[in-house]
PDB file of C-alpha atoms in Angstrom:
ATOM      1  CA  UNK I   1     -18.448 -32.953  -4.048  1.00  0.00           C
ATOM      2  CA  UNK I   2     -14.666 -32.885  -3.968  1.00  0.00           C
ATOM      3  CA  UNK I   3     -14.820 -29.944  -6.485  1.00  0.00           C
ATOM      4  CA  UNK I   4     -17.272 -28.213  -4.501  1.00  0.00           C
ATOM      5  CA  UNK I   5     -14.715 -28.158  -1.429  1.00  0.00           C
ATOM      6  CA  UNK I   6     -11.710 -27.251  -3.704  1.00  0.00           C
ATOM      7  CA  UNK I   7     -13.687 -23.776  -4.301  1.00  0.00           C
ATOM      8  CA  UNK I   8     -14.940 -23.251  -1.012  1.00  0.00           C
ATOM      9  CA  UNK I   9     -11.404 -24.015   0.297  1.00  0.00           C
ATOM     10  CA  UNK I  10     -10.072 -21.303  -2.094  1.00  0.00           C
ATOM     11  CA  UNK I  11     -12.344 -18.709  -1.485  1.00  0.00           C
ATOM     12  CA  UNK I  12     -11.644 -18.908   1.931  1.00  0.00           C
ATOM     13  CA  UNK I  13      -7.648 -18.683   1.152  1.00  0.00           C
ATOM     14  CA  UNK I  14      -8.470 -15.525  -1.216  1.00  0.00           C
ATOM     15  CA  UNK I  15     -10.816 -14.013   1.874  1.00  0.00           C
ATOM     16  CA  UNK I  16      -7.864 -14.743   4.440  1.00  0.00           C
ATOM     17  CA  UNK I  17      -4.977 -13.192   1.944  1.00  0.00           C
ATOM     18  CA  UNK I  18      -7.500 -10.215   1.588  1.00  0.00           C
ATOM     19  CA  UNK I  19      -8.063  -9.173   5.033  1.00  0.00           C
ATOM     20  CA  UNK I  20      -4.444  -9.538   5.646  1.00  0.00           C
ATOM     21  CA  UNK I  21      -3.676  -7.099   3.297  1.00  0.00           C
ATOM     22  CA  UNK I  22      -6.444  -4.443   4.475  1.00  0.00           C
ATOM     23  CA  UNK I  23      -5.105  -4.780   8.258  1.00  0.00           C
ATOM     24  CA  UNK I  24      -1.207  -4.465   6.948  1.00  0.00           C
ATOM     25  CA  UNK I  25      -2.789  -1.071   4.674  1.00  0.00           C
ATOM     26  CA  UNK I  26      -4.806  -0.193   7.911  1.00  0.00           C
ATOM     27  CA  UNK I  27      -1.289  -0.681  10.545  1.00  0.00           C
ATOM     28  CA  UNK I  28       0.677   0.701   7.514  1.00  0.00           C
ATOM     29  CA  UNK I  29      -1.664   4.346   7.876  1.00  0.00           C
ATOM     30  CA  UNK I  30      -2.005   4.155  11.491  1.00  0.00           C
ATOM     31  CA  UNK I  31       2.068   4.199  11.609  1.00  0.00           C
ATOM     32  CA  UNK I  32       2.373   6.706   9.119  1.00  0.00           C
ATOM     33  CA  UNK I  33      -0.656   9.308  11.114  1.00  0.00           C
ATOM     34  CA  UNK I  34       1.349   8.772  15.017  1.00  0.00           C
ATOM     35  CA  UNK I  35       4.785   9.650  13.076  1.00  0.00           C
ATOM     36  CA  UNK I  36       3.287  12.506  11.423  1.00  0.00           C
ATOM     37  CA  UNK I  37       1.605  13.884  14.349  1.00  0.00           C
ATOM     38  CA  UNK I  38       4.524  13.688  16.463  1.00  0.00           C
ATOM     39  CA  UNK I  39       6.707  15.569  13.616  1.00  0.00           C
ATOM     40  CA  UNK I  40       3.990  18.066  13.409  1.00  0.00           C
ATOM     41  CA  UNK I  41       4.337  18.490  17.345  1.00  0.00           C
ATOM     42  CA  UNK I  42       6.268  21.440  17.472  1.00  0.00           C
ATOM     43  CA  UNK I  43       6.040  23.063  21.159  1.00  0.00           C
ATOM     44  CA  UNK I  44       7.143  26.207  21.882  1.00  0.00           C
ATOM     45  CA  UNK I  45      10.383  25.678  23.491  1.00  0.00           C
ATOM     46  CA  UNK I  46      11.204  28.831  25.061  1.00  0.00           C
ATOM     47  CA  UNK I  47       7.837  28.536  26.970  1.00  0.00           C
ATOM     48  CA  UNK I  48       8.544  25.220  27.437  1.00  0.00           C
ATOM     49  CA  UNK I  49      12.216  25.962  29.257  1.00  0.00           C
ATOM     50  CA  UNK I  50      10.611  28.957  31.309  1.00  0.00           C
ATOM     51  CA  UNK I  51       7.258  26.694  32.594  1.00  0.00           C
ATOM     52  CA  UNK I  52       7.821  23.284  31.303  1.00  0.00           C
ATOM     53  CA  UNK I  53       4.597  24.300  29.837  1.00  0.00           C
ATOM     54  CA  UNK I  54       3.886  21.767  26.570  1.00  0.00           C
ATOM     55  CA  UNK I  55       2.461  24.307  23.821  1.00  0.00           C
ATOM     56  CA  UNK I  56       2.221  24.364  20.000  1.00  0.00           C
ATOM     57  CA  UNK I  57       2.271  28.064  19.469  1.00  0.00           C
ATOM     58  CA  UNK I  58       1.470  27.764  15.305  1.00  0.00           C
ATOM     59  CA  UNK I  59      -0.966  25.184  15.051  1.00  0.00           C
ATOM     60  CA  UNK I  60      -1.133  26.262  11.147  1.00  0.00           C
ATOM     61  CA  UNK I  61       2.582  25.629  10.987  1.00  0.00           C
ATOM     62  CA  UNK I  62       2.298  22.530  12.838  1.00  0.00           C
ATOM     63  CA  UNK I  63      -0.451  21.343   9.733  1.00  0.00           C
ATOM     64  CA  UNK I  64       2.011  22.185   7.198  1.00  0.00           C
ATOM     65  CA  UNK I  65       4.676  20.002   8.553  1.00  0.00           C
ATOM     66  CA  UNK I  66       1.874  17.292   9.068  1.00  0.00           C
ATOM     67  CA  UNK I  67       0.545  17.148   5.863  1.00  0.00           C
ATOM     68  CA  UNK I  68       4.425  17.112   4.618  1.00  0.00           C
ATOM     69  CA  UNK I  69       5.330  14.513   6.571  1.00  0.00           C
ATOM     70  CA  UNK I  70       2.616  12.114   6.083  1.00  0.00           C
ATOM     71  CA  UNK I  71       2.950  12.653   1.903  1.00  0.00           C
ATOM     72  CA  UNK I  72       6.455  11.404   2.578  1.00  0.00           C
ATOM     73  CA  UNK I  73       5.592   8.512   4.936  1.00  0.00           C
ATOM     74  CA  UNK I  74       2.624   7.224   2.822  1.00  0.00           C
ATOM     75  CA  UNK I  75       5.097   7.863  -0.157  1.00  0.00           C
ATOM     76  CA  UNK I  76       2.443  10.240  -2.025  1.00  0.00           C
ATOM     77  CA  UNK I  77       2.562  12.143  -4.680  1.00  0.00           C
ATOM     78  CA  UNK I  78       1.385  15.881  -5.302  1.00  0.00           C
ATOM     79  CA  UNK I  79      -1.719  14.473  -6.224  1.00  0.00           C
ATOM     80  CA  UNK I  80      -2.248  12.283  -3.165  1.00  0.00           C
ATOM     81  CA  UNK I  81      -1.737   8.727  -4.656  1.00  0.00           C
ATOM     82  CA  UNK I  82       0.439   6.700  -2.934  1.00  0.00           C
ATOM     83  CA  UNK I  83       3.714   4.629  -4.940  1.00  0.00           C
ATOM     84  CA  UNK I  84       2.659   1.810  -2.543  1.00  0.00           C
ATOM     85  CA  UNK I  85      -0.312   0.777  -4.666  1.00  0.00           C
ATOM     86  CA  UNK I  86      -0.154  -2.531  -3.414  1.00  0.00           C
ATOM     87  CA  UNK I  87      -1.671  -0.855  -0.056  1.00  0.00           C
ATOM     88  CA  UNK I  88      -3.273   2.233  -1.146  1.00  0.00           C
ATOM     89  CA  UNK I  89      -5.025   1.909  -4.110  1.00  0.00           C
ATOM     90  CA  UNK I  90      -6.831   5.211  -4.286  1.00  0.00           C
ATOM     91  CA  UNK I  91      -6.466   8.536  -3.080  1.00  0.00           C
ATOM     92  CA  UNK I  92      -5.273   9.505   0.692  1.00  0.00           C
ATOM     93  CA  UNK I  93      -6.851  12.352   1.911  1.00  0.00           C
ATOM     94  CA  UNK I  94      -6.660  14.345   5.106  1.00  0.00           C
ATOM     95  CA  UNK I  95     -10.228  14.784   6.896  1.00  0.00           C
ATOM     96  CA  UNK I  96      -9.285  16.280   9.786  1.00  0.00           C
ATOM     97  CA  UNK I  97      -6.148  17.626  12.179  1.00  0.00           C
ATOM     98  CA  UNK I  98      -6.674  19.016  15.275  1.00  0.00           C
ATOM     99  CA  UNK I  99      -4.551  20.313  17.994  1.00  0.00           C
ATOM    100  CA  UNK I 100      -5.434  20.160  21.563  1.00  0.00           C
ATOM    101  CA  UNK I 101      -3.428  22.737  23.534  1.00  0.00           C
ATOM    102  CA  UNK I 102      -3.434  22.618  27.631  1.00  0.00           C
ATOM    103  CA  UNK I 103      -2.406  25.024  29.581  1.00  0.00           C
ATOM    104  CA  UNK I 104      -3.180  25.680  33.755  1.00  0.00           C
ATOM    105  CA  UNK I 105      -7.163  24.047  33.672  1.00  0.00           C
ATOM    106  CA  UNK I 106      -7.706  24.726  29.658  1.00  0.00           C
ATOM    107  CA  UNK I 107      -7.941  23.080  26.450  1.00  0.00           C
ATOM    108  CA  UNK I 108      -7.440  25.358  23.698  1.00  0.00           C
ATOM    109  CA  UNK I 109      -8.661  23.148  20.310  1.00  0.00           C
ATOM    110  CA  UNK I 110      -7.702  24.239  16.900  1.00  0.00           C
ATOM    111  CA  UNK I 111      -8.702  22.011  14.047  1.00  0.00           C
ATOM    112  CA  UNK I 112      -8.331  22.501  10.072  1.00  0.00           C
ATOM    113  CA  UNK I 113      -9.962  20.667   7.275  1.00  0.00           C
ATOM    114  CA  UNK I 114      -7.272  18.713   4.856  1.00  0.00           C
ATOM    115  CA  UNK I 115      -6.596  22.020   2.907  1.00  0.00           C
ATOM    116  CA  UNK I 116      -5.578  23.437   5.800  1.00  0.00           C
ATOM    117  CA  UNK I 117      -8.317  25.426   6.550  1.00  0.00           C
ATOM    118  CA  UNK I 118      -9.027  26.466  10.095  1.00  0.00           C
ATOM    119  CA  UNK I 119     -12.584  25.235  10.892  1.00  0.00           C
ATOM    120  CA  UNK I 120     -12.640  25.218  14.214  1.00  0.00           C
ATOM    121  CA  UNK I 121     -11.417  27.204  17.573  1.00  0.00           C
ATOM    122  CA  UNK I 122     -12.895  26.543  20.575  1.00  0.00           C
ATOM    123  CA  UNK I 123     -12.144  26.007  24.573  1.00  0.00           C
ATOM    124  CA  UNK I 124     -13.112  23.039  26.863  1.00  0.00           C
ATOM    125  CA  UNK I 125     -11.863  22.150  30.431  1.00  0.00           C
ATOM    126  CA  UNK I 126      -9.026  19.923  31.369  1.00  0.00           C
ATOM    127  CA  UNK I 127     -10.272  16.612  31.908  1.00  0.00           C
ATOM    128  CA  UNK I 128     -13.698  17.639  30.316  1.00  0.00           C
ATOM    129  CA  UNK I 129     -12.650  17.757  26.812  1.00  0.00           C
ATOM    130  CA  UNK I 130     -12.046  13.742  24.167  1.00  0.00           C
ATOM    131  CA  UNK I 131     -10.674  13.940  20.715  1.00  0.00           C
ATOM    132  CA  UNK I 132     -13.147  12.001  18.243  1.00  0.00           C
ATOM    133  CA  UNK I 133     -11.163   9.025  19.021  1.00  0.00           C
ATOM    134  CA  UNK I 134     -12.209   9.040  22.721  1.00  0.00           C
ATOM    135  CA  UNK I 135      -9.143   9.828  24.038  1.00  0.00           C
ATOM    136  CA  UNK I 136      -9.506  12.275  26.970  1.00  0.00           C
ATOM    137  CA  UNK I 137      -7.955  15.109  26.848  1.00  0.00           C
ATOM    138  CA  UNK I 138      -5.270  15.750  29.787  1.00  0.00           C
ATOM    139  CA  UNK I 139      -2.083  16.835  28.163  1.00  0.00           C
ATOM    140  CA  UNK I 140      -1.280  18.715  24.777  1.00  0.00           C
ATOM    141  CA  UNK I 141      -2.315  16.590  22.286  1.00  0.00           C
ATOM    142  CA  UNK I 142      -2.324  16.083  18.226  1.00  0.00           C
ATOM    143  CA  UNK I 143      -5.651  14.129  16.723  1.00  0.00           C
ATOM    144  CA  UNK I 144      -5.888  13.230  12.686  1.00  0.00           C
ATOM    145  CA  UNK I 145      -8.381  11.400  10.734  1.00  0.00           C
ATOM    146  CA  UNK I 146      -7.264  10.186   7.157  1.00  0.00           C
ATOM    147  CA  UNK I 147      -9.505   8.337   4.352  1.00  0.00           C
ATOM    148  CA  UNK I 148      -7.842   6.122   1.925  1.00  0.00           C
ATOM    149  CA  UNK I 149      -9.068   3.638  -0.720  1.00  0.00           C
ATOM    150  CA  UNK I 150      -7.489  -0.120  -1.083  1.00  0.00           C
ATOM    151  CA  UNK I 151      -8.456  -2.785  -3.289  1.00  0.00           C
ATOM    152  CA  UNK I 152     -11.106  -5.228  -2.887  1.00  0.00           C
ATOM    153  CA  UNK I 153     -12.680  -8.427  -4.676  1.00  0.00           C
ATOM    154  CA  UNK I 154     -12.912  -7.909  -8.828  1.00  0.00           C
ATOM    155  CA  UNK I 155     -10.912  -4.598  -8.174  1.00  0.00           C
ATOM    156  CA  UNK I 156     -13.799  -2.656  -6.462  1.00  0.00           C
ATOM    157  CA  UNK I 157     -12.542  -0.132  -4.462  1.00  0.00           C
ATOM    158  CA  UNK I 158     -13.116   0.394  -0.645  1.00  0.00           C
ATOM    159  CA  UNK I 159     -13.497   3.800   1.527  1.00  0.00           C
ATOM    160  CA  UNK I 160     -11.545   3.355   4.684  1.00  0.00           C
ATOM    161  CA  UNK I 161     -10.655   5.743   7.163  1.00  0.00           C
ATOM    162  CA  UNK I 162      -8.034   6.074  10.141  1.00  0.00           C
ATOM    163  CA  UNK I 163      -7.691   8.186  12.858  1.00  0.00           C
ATOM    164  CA  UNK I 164      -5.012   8.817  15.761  1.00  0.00           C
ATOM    165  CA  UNK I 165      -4.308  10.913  18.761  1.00  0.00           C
ATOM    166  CA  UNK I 166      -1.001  11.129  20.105  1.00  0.00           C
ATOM    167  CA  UNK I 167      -0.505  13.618  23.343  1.00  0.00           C
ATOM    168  CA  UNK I 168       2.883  14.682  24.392  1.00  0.00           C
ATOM    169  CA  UNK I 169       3.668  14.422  28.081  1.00  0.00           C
ATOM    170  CA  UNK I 170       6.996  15.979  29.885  1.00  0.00           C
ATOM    171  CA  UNK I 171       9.414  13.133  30.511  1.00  0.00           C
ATOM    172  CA  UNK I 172      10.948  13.211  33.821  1.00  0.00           C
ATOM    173  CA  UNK I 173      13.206  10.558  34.816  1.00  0.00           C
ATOM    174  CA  UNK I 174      13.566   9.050  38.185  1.00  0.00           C
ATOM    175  CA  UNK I 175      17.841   9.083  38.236  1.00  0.00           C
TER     176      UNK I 175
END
């Protein structure tokens, strides 16, 4: 009986250990997606200084610098593995990136597939409009969905998937 408890007490401690991991790999991709959408969120700054308008003129170059940036966060290679194999086990690969532009009452959407490929471009109303997330759309706004593979029991591998929306809002202090 005593034995019996030994091994349900350790399988427990191996299934407690394992989820920890899979929600640091999960926090550890979610961080990596917000920092690479806001590096990728690069608003036309001449528009911005004339209207205070918040626009990403080159969605295509904003992909570019996303993909970039998140193979440097996730510390990937060219092939999309990541050095961190303690977290990522398999390959990271981008599903989707889209960028929600606003401007007056409109949502201009542009999204691309991970090769960069533009898939989509289409218009919505302000307030009318949600990123696959669920986030309503009210300001510019980046959204990117990422699978990944980490290790599970007897080294099977598991799909997972993350997405994020970050929108970037004028700042305006109250000095």
């Amino acid at each position: 009986m005593a034995m019996f408890f030994f091994l349900l007490a350790l399988l427990a401690v191996l299934f407690q250990f394992k989820t920890g991991s899979y929600m640091t790999a999960g926090a550890y991709v979610e961080d990596a997606l917000a920092a690479s959408e806001l590096a990728s969120a690069l608003i036309d700054i001449e528009e911005y200084g004339r209207t205070h308008e918040i626009r990403i003129t080159d969605p295509e170059a904003a992909f570019r610098i996303y993909r970039d940036a998140l193979q440097y966060n996730l510390s990937l290679d060219e092939a999309g593995y990541s050095a961190k194999t303690e977290l990522l086990a398999g390959k990271v690969q981008i599903r989707q990136y889209i960028v929600y532009n606003v401007l007056n009452n409109e949502v201009q959407i542009t999204g691309f597939d991970g090769q960069g490929n533009c898939l989509l471009q289409d218009k919505g109303e302000t307030g009318r409009v949600r990123t696959p997330d669920g986030l309503l759309v009210e300001h510019t706004t980046i959204y990117s969905r990422v699978g990944f593979q980490v290790m599970g029991f007897w080294n099977h591998m598991i799909e997972a998937e993350k997405e994020k929306s970050v929108d970037i809002t004028r700042y305006e202090s109250e000095e």
